[in-house]
Structure formats: C-alpha cells, structure tokens
Tab-separated table of C-alpha atoms and ligand atoms in Angstrom:
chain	number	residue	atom	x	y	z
S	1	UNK	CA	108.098	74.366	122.124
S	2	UNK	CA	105.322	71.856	121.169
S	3	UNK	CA	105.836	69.551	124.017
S	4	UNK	CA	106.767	66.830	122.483
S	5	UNK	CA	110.502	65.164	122.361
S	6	UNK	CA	112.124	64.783	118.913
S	7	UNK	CA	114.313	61.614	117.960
S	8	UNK	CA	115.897	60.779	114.575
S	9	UNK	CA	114.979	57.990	113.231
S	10	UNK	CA	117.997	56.195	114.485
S	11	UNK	CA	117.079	56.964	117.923
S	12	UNK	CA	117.702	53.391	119.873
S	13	UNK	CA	114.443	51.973	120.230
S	14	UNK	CA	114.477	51.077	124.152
S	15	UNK	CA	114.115	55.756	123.771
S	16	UNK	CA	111.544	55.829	121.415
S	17	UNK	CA	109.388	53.222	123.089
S	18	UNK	CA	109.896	54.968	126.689
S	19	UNK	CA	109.360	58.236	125.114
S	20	UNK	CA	106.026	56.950	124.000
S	21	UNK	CA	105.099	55.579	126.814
S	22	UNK	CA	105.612	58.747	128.699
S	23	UNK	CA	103.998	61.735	126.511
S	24	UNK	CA	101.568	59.613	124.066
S	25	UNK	CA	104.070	60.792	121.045
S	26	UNK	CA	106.787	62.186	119.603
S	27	UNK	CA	108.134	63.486	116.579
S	28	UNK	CA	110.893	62.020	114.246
S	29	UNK	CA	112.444	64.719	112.450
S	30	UNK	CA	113.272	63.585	108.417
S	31	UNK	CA	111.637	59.841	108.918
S	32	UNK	CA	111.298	60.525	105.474
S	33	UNK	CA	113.864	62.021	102.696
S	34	UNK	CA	112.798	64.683	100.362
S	35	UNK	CA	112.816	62.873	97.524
S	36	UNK	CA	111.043	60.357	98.916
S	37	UNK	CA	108.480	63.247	99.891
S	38	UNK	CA	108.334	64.425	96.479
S	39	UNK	CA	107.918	61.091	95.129
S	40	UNK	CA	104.642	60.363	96.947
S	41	UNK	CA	103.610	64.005	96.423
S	42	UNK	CA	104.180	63.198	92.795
S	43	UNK	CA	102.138	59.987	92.377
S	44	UNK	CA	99.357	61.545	94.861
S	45	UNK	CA	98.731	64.240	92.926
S	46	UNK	CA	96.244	63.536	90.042
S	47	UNK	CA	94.028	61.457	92.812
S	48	UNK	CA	94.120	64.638	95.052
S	49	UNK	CA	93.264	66.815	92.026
S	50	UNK	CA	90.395	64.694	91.247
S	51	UNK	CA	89.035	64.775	94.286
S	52	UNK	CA	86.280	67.365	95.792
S	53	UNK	CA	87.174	68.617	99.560
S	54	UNK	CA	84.742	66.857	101.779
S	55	UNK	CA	83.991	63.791	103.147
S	56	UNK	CA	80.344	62.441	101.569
S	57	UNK	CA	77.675	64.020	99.821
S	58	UNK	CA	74.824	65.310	102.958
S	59	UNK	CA	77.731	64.384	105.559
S	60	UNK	CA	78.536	66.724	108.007
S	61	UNK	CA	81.796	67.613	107.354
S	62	UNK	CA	82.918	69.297	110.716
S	63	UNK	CA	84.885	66.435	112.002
S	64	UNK	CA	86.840	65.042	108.656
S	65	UNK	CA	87.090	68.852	107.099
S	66	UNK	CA	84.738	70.338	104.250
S	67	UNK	CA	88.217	71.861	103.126
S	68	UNK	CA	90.100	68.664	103.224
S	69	UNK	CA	91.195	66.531	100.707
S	70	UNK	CA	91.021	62.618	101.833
S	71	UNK	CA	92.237	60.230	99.434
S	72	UNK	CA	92.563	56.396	100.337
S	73	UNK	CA	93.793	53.742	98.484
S	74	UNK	CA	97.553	54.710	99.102
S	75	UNK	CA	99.725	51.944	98.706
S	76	UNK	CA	97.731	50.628	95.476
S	77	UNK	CA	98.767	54.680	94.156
S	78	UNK	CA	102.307	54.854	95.463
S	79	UNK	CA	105.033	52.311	95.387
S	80	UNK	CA	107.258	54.503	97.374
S	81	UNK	CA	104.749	55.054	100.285
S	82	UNK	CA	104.797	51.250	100.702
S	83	UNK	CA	108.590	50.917	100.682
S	84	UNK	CA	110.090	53.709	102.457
S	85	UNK	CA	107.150	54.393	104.744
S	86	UNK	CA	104.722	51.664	105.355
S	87	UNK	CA	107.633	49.854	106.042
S	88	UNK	CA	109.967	52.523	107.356
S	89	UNK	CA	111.829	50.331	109.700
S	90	UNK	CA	112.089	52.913	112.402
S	91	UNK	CA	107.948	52.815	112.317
S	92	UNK	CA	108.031	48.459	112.270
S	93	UNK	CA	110.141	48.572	115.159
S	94	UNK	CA	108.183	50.992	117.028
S	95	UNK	CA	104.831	49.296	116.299
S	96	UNK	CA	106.579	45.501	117.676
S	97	UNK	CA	107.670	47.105	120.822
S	98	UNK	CA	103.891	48.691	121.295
S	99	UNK	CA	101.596	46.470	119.977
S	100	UNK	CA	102.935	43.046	119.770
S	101	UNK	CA	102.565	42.089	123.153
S	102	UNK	CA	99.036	42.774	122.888
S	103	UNK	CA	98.431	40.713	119.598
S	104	UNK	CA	99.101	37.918	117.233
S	105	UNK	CA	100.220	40.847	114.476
S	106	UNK	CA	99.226	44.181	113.634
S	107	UNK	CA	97.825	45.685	110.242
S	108	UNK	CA	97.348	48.763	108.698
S	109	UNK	CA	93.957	50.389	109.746
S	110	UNK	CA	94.065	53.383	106.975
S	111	UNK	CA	96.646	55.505	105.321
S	112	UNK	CA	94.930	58.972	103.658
S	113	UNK	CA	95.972	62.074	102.482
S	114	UNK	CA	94.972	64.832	105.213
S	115	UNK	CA	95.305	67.568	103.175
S	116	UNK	CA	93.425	70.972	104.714
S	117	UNK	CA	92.862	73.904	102.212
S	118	UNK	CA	92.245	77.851	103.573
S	119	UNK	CA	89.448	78.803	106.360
S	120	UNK	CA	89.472	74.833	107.092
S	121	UNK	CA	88.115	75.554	111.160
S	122	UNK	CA	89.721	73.769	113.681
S	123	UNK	CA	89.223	69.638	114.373
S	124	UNK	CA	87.404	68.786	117.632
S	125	UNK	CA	89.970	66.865	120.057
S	126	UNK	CA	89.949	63.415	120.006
S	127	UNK	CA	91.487	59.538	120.744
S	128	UNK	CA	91.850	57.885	117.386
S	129	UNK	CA	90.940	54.904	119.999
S	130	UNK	CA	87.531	55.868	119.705
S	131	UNK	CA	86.969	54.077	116.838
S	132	UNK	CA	86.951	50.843	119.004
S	133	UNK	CA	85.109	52.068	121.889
S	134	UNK	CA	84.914	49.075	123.933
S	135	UNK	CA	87.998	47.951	123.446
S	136	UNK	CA	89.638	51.365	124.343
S	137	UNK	CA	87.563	50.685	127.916
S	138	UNK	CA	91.180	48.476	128.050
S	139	UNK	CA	93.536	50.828	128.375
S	140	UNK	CA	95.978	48.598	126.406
S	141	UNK	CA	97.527	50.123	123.068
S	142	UNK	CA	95.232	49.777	120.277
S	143	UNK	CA	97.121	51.674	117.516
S	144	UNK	CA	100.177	53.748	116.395
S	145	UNK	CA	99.206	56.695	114.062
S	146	UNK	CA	101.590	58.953	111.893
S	147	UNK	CA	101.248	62.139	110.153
S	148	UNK	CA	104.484	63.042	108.204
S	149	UNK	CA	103.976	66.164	106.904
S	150	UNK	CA	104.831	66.266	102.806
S	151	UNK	CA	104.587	70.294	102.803
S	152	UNK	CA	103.367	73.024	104.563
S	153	UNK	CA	102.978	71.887	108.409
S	154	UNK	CA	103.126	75.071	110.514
S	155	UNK	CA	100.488	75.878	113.211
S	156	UNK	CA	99.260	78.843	110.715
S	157	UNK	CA	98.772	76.446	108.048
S	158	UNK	CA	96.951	73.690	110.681
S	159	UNK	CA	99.407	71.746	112.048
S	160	UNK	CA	98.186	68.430	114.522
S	161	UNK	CA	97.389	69.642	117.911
S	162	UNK	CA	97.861	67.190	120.745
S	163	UNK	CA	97.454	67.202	124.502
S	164	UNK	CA	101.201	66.095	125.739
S	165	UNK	CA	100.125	63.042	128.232
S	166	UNK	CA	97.005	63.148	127.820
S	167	UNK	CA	96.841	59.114	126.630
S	168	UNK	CA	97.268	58.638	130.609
S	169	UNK	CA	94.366	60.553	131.605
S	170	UNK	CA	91.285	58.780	132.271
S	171	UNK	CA	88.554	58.250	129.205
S	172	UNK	CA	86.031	60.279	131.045
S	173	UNK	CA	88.011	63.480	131.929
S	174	UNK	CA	86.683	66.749	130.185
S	175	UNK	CA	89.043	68.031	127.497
S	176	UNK	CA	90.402	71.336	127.950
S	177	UNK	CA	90.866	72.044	124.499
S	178	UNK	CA	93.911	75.540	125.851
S	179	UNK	CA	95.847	72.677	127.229
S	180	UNK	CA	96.348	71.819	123.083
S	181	UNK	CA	99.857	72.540	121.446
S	182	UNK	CA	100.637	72.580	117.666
S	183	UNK	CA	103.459	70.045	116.519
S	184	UNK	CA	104.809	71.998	113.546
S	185	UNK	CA	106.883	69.799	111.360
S	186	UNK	CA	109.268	70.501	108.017
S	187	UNK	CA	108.400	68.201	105.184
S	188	UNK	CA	109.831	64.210	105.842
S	189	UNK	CA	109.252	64.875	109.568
S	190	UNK	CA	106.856	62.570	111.016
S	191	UNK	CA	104.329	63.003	113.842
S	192	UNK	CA	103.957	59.555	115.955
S	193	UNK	CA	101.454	58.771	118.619
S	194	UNK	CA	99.035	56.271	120.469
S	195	UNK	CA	95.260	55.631	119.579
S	196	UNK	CA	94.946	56.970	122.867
S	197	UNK	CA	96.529	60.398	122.678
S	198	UNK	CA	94.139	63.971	122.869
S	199	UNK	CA	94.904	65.225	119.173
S	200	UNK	CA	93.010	67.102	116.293
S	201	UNK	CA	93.683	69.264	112.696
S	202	UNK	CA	94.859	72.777	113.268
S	203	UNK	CA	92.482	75.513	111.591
S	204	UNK	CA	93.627	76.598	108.753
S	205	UNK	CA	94.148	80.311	108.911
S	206	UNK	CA	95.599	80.989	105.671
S	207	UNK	CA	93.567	82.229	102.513
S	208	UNK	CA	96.367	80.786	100.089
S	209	UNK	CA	98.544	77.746	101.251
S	210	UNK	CA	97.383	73.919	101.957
S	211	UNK	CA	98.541	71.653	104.780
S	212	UNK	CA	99.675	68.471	103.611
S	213	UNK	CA	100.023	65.227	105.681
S	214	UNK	CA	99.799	61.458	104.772
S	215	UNK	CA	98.428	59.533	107.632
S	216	UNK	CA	99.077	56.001	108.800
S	217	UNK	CA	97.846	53.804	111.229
S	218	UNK	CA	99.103	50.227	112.343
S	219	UNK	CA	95.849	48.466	114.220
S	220	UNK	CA	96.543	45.242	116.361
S	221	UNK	CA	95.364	42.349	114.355
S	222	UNK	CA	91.960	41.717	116.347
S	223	UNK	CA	90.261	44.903	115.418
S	224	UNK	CA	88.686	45.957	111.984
S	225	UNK	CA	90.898	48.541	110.131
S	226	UNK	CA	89.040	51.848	109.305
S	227	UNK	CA	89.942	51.556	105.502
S	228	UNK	CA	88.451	48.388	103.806
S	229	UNK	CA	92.582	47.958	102.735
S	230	UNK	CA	92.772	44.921	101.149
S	231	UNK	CA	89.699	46.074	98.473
S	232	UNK	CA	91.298	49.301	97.879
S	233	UNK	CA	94.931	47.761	97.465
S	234	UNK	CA	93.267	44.879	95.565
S	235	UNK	CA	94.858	41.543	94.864
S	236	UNK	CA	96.890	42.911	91.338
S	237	UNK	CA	98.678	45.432	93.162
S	238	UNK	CA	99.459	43.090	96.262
S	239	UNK	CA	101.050	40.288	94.756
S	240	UNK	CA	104.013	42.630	93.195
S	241	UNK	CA	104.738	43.747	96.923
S	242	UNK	CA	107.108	42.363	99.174
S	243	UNK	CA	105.717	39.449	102.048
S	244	UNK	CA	105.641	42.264	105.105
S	245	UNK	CA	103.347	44.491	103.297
S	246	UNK	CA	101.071	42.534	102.114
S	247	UNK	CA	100.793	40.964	105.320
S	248	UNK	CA	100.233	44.518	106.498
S	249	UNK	CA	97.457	45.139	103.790
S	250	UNK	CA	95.521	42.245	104.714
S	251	UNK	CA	96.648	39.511	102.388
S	252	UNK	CA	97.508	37.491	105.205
S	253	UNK	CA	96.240	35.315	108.039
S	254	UNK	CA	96.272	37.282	111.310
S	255	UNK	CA	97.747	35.169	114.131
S	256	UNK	CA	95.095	35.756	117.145
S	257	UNK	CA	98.460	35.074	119.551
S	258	UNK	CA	101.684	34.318	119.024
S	259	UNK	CA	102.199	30.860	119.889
S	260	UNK	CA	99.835	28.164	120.976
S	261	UNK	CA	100.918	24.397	122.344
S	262	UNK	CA	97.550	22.905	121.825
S	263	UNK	CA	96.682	21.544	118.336
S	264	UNK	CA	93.362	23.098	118.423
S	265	UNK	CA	94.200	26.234	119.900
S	266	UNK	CA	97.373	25.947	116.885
S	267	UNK	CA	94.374	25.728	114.238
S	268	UNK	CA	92.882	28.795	114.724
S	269	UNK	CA	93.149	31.373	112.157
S	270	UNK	CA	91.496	34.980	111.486
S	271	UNK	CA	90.926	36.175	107.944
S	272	UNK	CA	90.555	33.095	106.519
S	273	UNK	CA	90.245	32.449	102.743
S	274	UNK	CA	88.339	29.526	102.719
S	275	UNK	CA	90.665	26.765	104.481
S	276	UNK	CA	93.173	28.922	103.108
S	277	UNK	CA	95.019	31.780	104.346
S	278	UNK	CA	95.128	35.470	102.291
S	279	UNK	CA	98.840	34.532	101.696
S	280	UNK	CA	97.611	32.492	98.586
S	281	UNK	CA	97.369	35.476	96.787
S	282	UNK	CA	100.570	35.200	95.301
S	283	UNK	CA	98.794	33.219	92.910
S	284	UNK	CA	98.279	29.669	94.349
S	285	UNK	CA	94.507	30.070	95.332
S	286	UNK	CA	91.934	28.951	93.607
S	287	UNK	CA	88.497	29.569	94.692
S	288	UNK	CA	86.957	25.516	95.165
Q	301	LIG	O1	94.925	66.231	110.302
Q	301	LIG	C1	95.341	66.137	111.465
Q	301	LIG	O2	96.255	66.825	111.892
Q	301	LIG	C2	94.694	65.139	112.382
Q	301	LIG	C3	93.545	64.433	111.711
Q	301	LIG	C4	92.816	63.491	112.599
Q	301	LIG	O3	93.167	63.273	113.715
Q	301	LIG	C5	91.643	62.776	112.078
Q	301	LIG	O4	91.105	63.156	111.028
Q	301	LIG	O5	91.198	61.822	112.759
C-alpha cells in the first residue's frame, strides 16, 4: 500500500481533480502504452549513454544524484514524448482544472530523464514548490509534476517517496522523513502530484539494475520554468510541432489572465518577441 489512490487514465476528471486535492497525488496506472515507453526509451538512449552521472563538475551532487543520469532537452530528442505525453490529454485536463484558475496559461517548467544507477543514497524530502519560494508563501498551486516510470520503478530499485497529504501541512512543519512511502510503479504508469507535495528519489539499493523515470512539470505561466525550454527545444524543432506544444515550450505569448475588458489591461503581454508574440515562429517573424 503506498498511500496513494490509483485512477486510469479515463478516470472522470471531477475524481482526479478531488483526488488531488485531497492526498497531493496519485498514480495513473498505464498513462502511457509500452510501445510508447519503448519509443522514448529508444530515442533517449544515445543522450543518456553520452552522458556522465552527476549534475556539474565541483557540484555537490547529494540532492540531484552523483548516480543519476539527467538529460534535458526532451521534446527537441523525442517526438513521441511530445505527442503522447506532453500532451497526454488525461495530464492537459488535469493541469486546466489545477492551475488555470490561478493563471493566464501554464508551461512546461522541465522534463528530464531521472534515471538513478546502484548505491544512488536516498533524496532529501522536498516541495518541488521550493523553487519559487515566495510564491509558494501562497499556498495556491504552483505546478503539476509527473514521473512515469519507463523501467524498473520498485522501492528496491528507488522508487519516488512521498508524504500522502503532506501538500496541506504548513511550510514550516519539520519533516518526518518515517512518515515517507514508496510509490512503486510498472513501466507506462505515471506518478502525479502538486509542487507542494513532501516527495524525494528512493536509494538505490541494488548493485546491478537502474531506475528509470522521465519527469515533467507544467508551471503556471507567471513563474520562470526550471529548464531554459524554449533554447533547448530551439526554434527548428518547434515549428514542426503542433500549436499546444509549442505554446507549452515557450513559443508563445503567456496570457497574464484570462480575459481583460480594458484596452490597456487587453495589451498586456508576457514573453514578448519584440511587439510580437513567440507564436511568429512558425516562420512569419522577422527580427526589425
Ligand atoms: O527521482 C525521483 O523520484 C524524484 C526526483 C525529484 O524530486 C527531484 O529531483 O527534484
């Protein structure tokens, strides 16, 4: 029992958003098919080859893994993440019903491979949230995150460990890191949960296997993303993808609201490209 419900992806969406609400995640069980799985495994895999474990040269690595193997730059290496899960439409859905009534539009703050090789210790608990520390002072949603796990995902292997509820419990409250459970998923499943929710890498125990997630993260449109998306996507890639994800990769104009009645209030516009808007990049911009 990890503590945490789990809904197919078909789930009605009035569930999933309650079910949120309530426990800070859940899990969706095949979000993703197998081939799809072994598609992005596929076109992952010489990027994850060529890169060391580690996060920077003279970084301390306890937080982001000196066994793990973070690779950015997803959607610009896989079609298939960008169709069947950037814009799963289970995930879209979810991410309206949390974060639109708290902003213009949302965006993609990072997708990485988390992939955590043998004796990888433990990951300190912690609110993805607290990227954006003053705004998490809020205590409005801030971000969805997903882990679906592309291989190995047992609590051996370092599974996620969350605190159930714990998005509800106030930002100064010490964390008592037994209270942790490990979500252990089969490959496709998919591991969903606020910026706000107590969560952290398993240790991996094992001398011989690797745990292997991809993780994404949809940011409301009024906070910087963690990955600099739109340089790692770049412009060739995003103009052969459909209008949703670029607009979720930052070749787009981010509403600030939804709606405004006054002309000037109807003028404003984040991530502008000079009077332009990121949209252009279809082709139509030219730098004056
Ligand atoms: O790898 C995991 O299970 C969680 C990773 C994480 O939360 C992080 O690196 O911020």
């Amino acid at each position: 029992m990890d503590g945490l419900a789990r809904l197919t992806p078909d789930t009605d969406s009035d569930l999933l958003l309650e079910t949120i609400d309530r426990d800070g995640g859940l899990v969706i069980p095949g979000l993703l098919s197998p081939e799809t799985v072994d598609q992005i495994d596929r076109d992952l895999a010489p990027s994850v080859a060529a890169r060391r474990p580690g996060f920077r040269e003279g970084f301390d690595d306890t937080f982001y893994g000196r066994n793990t193997v973070r690779v950015q730059g997803i959607p610009a290496k896989s079609r298939t993440m960008v169709d069947e899960y950037l814009l799963h439409p289970t995930l879209l859905d979810l991410a309206d019903r949390v974060l639109l009534p708290y902003c213009g539009d949302y965006w993609m703050s990072q997708s990485e491979t988390i992939f955590i090789g043998p004796d990888n210790p433990r990951q300190t608990l912690h609110r993805d949230d607290l990227n954006w520390n003053l705004a998490a002072k809020l205590r409005v949603p801030l971000q969805i995150s997903v882990l679906v796990a592309l291989g190995d995902y047992d609590a051996e292997v370092g599974a996620t460990r969350v605190i159930p509820r714990s998005h509800l419990w106030p930002l100064d409250r010490p964390i008592d890191d037994s209270l942790a459970v490990p979500v252990e998923l089969e490959p496709g499943d998919a591991l969903v949960y606020l910026g706000s929710l107590l969560h952290g890498g398993g240790a991996n125990q094992t001398t011989d296997r690797w745990r292997k997630a991809l993780y994404l993260a949809y940011l409301v449109g009024w906070l910087t993303p963690e990955e600099a998306v739109a340089v790692s996507v770049g412009p060739d890639v995003a103009r052969t993808l459909p209008p949703r994800a670029r607009q979720l990769l930052g070749f787009a104009g981010m509403p600030e609201r939804a709606a405004a009645d006054d002309p000037a209030e109807a003028a404003l516009a984040l991530w502008q490209l000079d009077a332009d808007d990121p949209r252009v990049v279809d082709g139509t911009f030219r730098n004056r």
